[in-house]
Amino acid sequence: MAYVYKELSDRDYEELNETLKKSDSLDVLKWAAQTYGNKLVYACSFGAEAMVLLDLLSKVQRKAHILFLDTDFHFKETYELIDRVKERYPDFVIQMARPELTPEEQAAKYGEALWESDPNKCCQIRKLDVLERGLAPYDAWLSGLRRAQSPTRANTEFVNRDDRFQAVKICPLIHWTEEEVWMYIQLHNLPYNELHDQSYPSIGCTYCTQAVAAGEDARSGRWSNHTKTECGLHAPVKGE
Ligand code: SF4
């Protein structure tokens, strides 16, 4: 069977997930690397889960392709972290994928502070369109989603049909808890974004990320002035 988006039926996804259901994250990554080779890319946010997934990926695909959506609006700590990751995993092929519009061009076309007036449009330009172009050469993409992160992620499987980007989306960390993520980071002395130590559990663009108070939901600091909770990269899966 060719495991590409346009040739897989819903039944095929069910069978794949049934086959993989007793696998651990490393086994899922091994399967992904063997199945897709250089047609596999990790769309990496460089959040805490990403540190785990990058480390596991380095064990099965030394020259893995990594795609970062560089919106131009990330924290300096995030760019510094990417430099540290490059030092630790020098064979990874890390692509900094940029939007078609510079921040200045976006402001001239749509007005200042589009992230305030229309954050969905801003995410469309600076994230979704960029990911769509970035994924085009690949058959499958990796994501570090965990089921426990939010209700919209609760039904995520290891292997998912991604109609939005017409690709197979593979999520090896679905069963991990936040505690397990941080235990792995500490156990393996992995680099991580320093902002995590300053009450930023989920880190995106500077304009749309705030620190959270103790006990608040980990994603409550994202788009905290809007009803928006996701940038749209991860469409809810069936059953939600
Ligand atoms: S997270 Fe905010 S600044 Fe970043 S692309 Fe989306 S709306 Fe724009």
PDB file of N, CA, C and O and ligand atoms in Angstrom, residues 71-74 106 114-116 118-128 204-209 222-223 228 230-231, ligand 1:
ATOM      1  N   THR A  71       7.049  33.375  11.725  1.00  0.00           N
ATOM      2  CA  THR A  71       6.061  34.434  11.462  1.00  0.00           C
ATOM      3  C   THR A  71       6.683  35.828  11.484  1.00  0.00           C
ATOM      4  O   THR A  71       6.005  36.806  11.170  1.00  0.00           O
ATOM      5  N   ASP A  72       7.919  35.948  11.857  1.00  0.00           N
ATOM      6  CA  ASP A  72       8.610  37.230  12.118  1.00  0.00           C
ATOM      7  C   ASP A  72       8.250  37.800  13.487  1.00  0.00           C
ATOM      8  O   ASP A  72       8.781  38.841  13.872  1.00  0.00           O
ATOM      9  N   PHE A  73       7.360  37.146  14.204  1.00  0.00           N
ATOM     10  CA  PHE A  73       6.862  37.710  15.461  1.00  0.00           C
ATOM     11  C   PHE A  73       7.195  36.847  16.674  1.00  0.00           C
ATOM     12  O   PHE A  73       6.536  36.939  17.717  1.00  0.00           O
ATOM     13  N   HIS A  74       8.161  35.981  16.548  1.00  0.00           N
ATOM     14  CA  HIS A  74       8.478  35.107  17.689  1.00  0.00           C
ATOM     15  C   HIS A  74       9.356  35.834  18.718  1.00  0.00           C
ATOM     16  O   HIS A  74      10.023  36.826  18.410  1.00  0.00           O
ATOM     17  N   GLN A 106       2.340  43.585   5.256  1.00  0.00           N
ATOM     18  CA  GLN A 106       1.049  43.196   5.845  1.00  0.00           C
ATOM     19  C   GLN A 106       0.325  44.417   6.423  1.00  0.00           C
ATOM     20  O   GLN A 106      -0.882  44.583   6.219  1.00  0.00           O
ATOM     21  N   LEU A 114      -2.768  43.613  12.666  1.00  0.00           N
ATOM     22  CA  LEU A 114      -3.797  42.680  12.161  1.00  0.00           C
ATOM     23  C   LEU A 114      -4.089  41.595  13.194  1.00  0.00           C
ATOM     24  O   LEU A 114      -5.201  41.071  13.249  1.00  0.00           O
ATOM     25  N   TRP A 115      -3.089  41.263  14.015  1.00  0.00           N
ATOM     26  CA  TRP A 115      -3.304  40.247  15.066  1.00  0.00           C
ATOM     27  C   TRP A 115      -4.354  40.697  16.075  1.00  0.00           C
ATOM     28  O   TRP A 115      -4.935  39.862  16.745  1.00  0.00           O
ATOM     29  N   GLU A 116      -4.607  41.994  16.155  1.00  0.00           N
ATOM     30  CA  GLU A 116      -5.671  42.502  17.021  1.00  0.00           C
ATOM     31  C   GLU A 116      -6.991  42.592  16.269  1.00  0.00           C
ATOM     32  O   GLU A 116      -8.032  42.164  16.765  1.00  0.00           O
ATOM     33  N   ASP A 118      -7.912  41.231  13.274  1.00  0.00           N
ATOM     34  CA  ASP A 118      -8.378  39.999  12.629  1.00  0.00           C
ATOM     35  C   ASP A 118      -7.300  38.925  12.783  1.00  0.00           C
ATOM     36  O   ASP A 118      -6.563  38.621  11.834  1.00  0.00           O
ATOM     37  N   PRO A 119      -7.206  38.318  13.990  1.00  0.00           N
ATOM     38  CA  PRO A 119      -6.129  37.344  14.213  1.00  0.00           C
ATOM     39  C   PRO A 119      -6.230  36.119  13.297  1.00  0.00           C
ATOM     40  O   PRO A 119      -5.197  35.527  12.958  1.00  0.00           O
ATOM     41  N   ASN A 120      -7.438  35.757  12.883  1.00  0.00           N
ATOM     42  CA  ASN A 120      -7.541  34.608  11.971  1.00  0.00           C
ATOM     43  C   ASN A 120      -6.859  34.914  10.638  1.00  0.00           C
ATOM     44  O   ASN A 120      -6.182  34.062  10.054  1.00  0.00           O
ATOM     45  N   LYS A 121      -7.052  36.128  10.153  1.00  0.00           N
ATOM     46  CA  LYS A 121      -6.414  36.532   8.888  1.00  0.00           C
ATOM     47  C   LYS A 121      -4.897  36.556   9.069  1.00  0.00           C
ATOM     48  O   LYS A 121      -4.146  36.110   8.193  1.00  0.00           O
ATOM     49  N   CYS A 122      -4.459  37.090  10.197  1.00  0.00           N
ATOM     50  CA  CYS A 122      -3.021  37.164  10.475  1.00  0.00           C
ATOM     51  C   CYS A 122      -2.413  35.755  10.511  1.00  0.00           C
ATOM     52  O   CYS A 122      -1.372  35.495   9.899  1.00  0.00           O
ATOM     53  N   CYS A 123      -3.078  34.821  11.222  1.00  0.00           N
ATOM     54  CA  CYS A 123      -2.589  33.429  11.266  1.00  0.00           C
ATOM     55  C   CYS A 123      -2.636  32.793   9.874  1.00  0.00           C
ATOM     56  O   CYS A 123      -1.771  31.983   9.531  1.00  0.00           O
ATOM     57  N   GLN A 124      -3.653  33.143   9.090  1.00  0.00           N
ATOM     58  CA  GLN A 124      -3.745  32.596   7.733  1.00  0.00           C
ATOM     59  C   GLN A 124      -2.491  32.981   6.933  1.00  0.00           C
ATOM     60  O   GLN A 124      -1.855  32.137   6.295  1.00  0.00           O
ATOM     61  N   ILE A 125      -2.152  34.267   6.990  1.00  0.00           N
ATOM     62  CA  ILE A 125      -1.019  34.778   6.201  1.00  0.00           C
ATOM     63  C   ILE A 125       0.314  34.263   6.739  1.00  0.00           C
ATOM     64  O   ILE A 125       1.186  33.843   5.969  1.00  0.00           O
ATOM     65  N   ARG A 126       0.464  34.267   8.057  1.00  0.00           N
ATOM     66  CA  ARG A 126       1.783  34.058   8.638  1.00  0.00           C
ATOM     67  C   ARG A 126       2.021  32.618   9.091  1.00  0.00           C
ATOM     68  O   ARG A 126       3.153  32.248   9.420  1.00  0.00           O
ATOM     69  N   LYS A 127       0.931  31.804   9.124  1.00  0.00           N
ATOM     70  CA  LYS A 127       1.122  30.409   9.545  1.00  0.00           C
ATOM     71  C   LYS A 127       0.517  29.420   8.529  1.00  0.00           C
ATOM     72  O   LYS A 127       1.220  28.582   7.980  1.00  0.00           O
ATOM     73  N   LEU A 128      -0.808  29.516   8.312  1.00  0.00           N
ATOM     74  CA  LEU A 128      -1.448  28.463   7.512  1.00  0.00           C
ATOM     75  C   LEU A 128      -0.944  28.422   6.072  1.00  0.00           C
ATOM     76  O   LEU A 128      -0.642  27.347   5.542  1.00  0.00           O
ATOM     77  N   GLY A 204       3.841  31.184  21.471  1.00  0.00           N
ATOM     78  CA  GLY A 204       3.679  31.452  20.042  1.00  0.00           C
ATOM     79  C   GLY A 204       4.288  32.793  19.704  1.00  0.00           C
ATOM     80  O   GLY A 204       5.400  33.114  20.144  1.00  0.00           O
ATOM     81  N   CYS A 205       3.533  33.634  18.978  1.00  0.00           N
ATOM     82  CA  CYS A 205       4.033  34.960  18.612  1.00  0.00           C
ATOM     83  C   CYS A 205       3.967  35.898  19.824  1.00  0.00           C
ATOM     84  O   CYS A 205       3.106  35.753  20.692  1.00  0.00           O
ATOM     85  N   THR A 206       4.839  36.889  19.830  1.00  0.00           N
ATOM     86  CA  THR A 206       4.890  37.829  20.964  1.00  0.00           C
ATOM     87  C   THR A 206       3.544  38.524  21.178  1.00  0.00           C
ATOM     88  O   THR A 206       3.118  38.713  22.317  1.00  0.00           O
ATOM     89  N   TYR A 207       2.877  38.910  20.083  1.00  0.00           N
ATOM     90  CA  TYR A 207       1.640  39.690  20.218  1.00  0.00           C
ATOM     91  C   TYR A 207       0.487  38.877  20.792  1.00  0.00           C
ATOM     92  O   TYR A 207      -0.486  39.436  21.283  1.00  0.00           O
ATOM     93  N   CYS A 208       0.566  37.560  20.688  1.00  0.00           N
ATOM     94  CA  CYS A 208      -0.581  36.718  21.036  1.00  0.00           C
ATOM     95  C   CYS A 208      -0.268  35.728  22.153  1.00  0.00           C
ATOM     96  O   CYS A 208      -0.970  34.732  22.322  1.00  0.00           O
ATOM     97  N   THR A 209       0.789  35.978  22.891  1.00  0.00           N
ATOM     98  CA  THR A 209       1.173  35.060  23.968  1.00  0.00           C
ATOM     99  C   THR A 209       1.403  35.845  25.252  1.00  0.00           C
ATOM    100  O   THR A 209       2.147  36.826  25.241  1.00  0.00           O
ATOM    101  N   ARG A 222      -2.699  32.156  25.226  1.00  0.00           N
ATOM    102  CA  ARG A 222      -2.662  32.351  23.776  1.00  0.00           C
ATOM    103  C   ARG A 222      -3.926  33.081  23.355  1.00  0.00           C
ATOM    104  O   ARG A 222      -5.040  32.660  23.689  1.00  0.00           O
ATOM    105  N   TRP A 223      -3.801  34.145  22.591  1.00  0.00           N
ATOM    106  CA  TRP A 223      -4.925  34.981  22.115  1.00  0.00           C
ATOM    107  C   TRP A 223      -5.878  35.292  23.265  1.00  0.00           C
ATOM    108  O   TRP A 223      -7.090  35.166  23.150  1.00  0.00           O
ATOM    109  N   LYS A 228     -10.487  33.105  20.110  1.00  0.00           N
ATOM    110  CA  LYS A 228      -9.624  32.175  19.369  1.00  0.00           C
ATOM    111  C   LYS A 228      -8.784  31.333  20.336  1.00  0.00           C
ATOM    112  O   LYS A 228      -8.229  31.861  21.306  1.00  0.00           O
ATOM    113  N   GLU A 230      -6.985  28.321  18.827  1.00  0.00           N
ATOM    114  CA  GLU A 230      -6.045  27.581  17.993  1.00  0.00           C
ATOM    115  C   GLU A 230      -5.715  28.435  16.775  1.00  0.00           C
ATOM    116  O   GLU A 230      -6.534  29.238  16.329  1.00  0.00           O
ATOM    117  N   CYS A 231      -4.521  28.241  16.229  1.00  0.00           N
ATOM    118  CA  CYS A 231      -4.166  29.046  15.059  1.00  0.00           C
ATOM    119  C   CYS A 231      -4.760  28.473  13.783  1.00  0.00           C
ATOM    120  O   CYS A 231      -4.730  29.126  12.747  1.00  0.00           O
TER     121      CYS A 231
HETATM  122  S1  SF4 B   1      -0.324  34.062  16.528  1.00  0.00           S
HETATM  123 FE1  SF4 B   1      -0.903  36.260  16.439  1.00  0.00          FE
HETATM  124  S2  SF4 B   1       0.809  37.379  15.514  1.00  0.00           S
HETATM  125 FE2  SF4 B   1       1.124  35.180  15.161  1.00  0.00          FE
HETATM  126  S3  SF4 B   1       0.307  34.816  13.142  1.00  0.00           S
HETATM  127 FE3  SF4 B   1      -1.374  34.371  14.577  1.00  0.00          FE
HETATM  128  S4  SF4 B   1      -2.499  36.300  14.913  1.00  0.00           S
HETATM  129 FE4  SF4 B   1      -0.532  36.783  13.852  1.00  0.00          FE
END
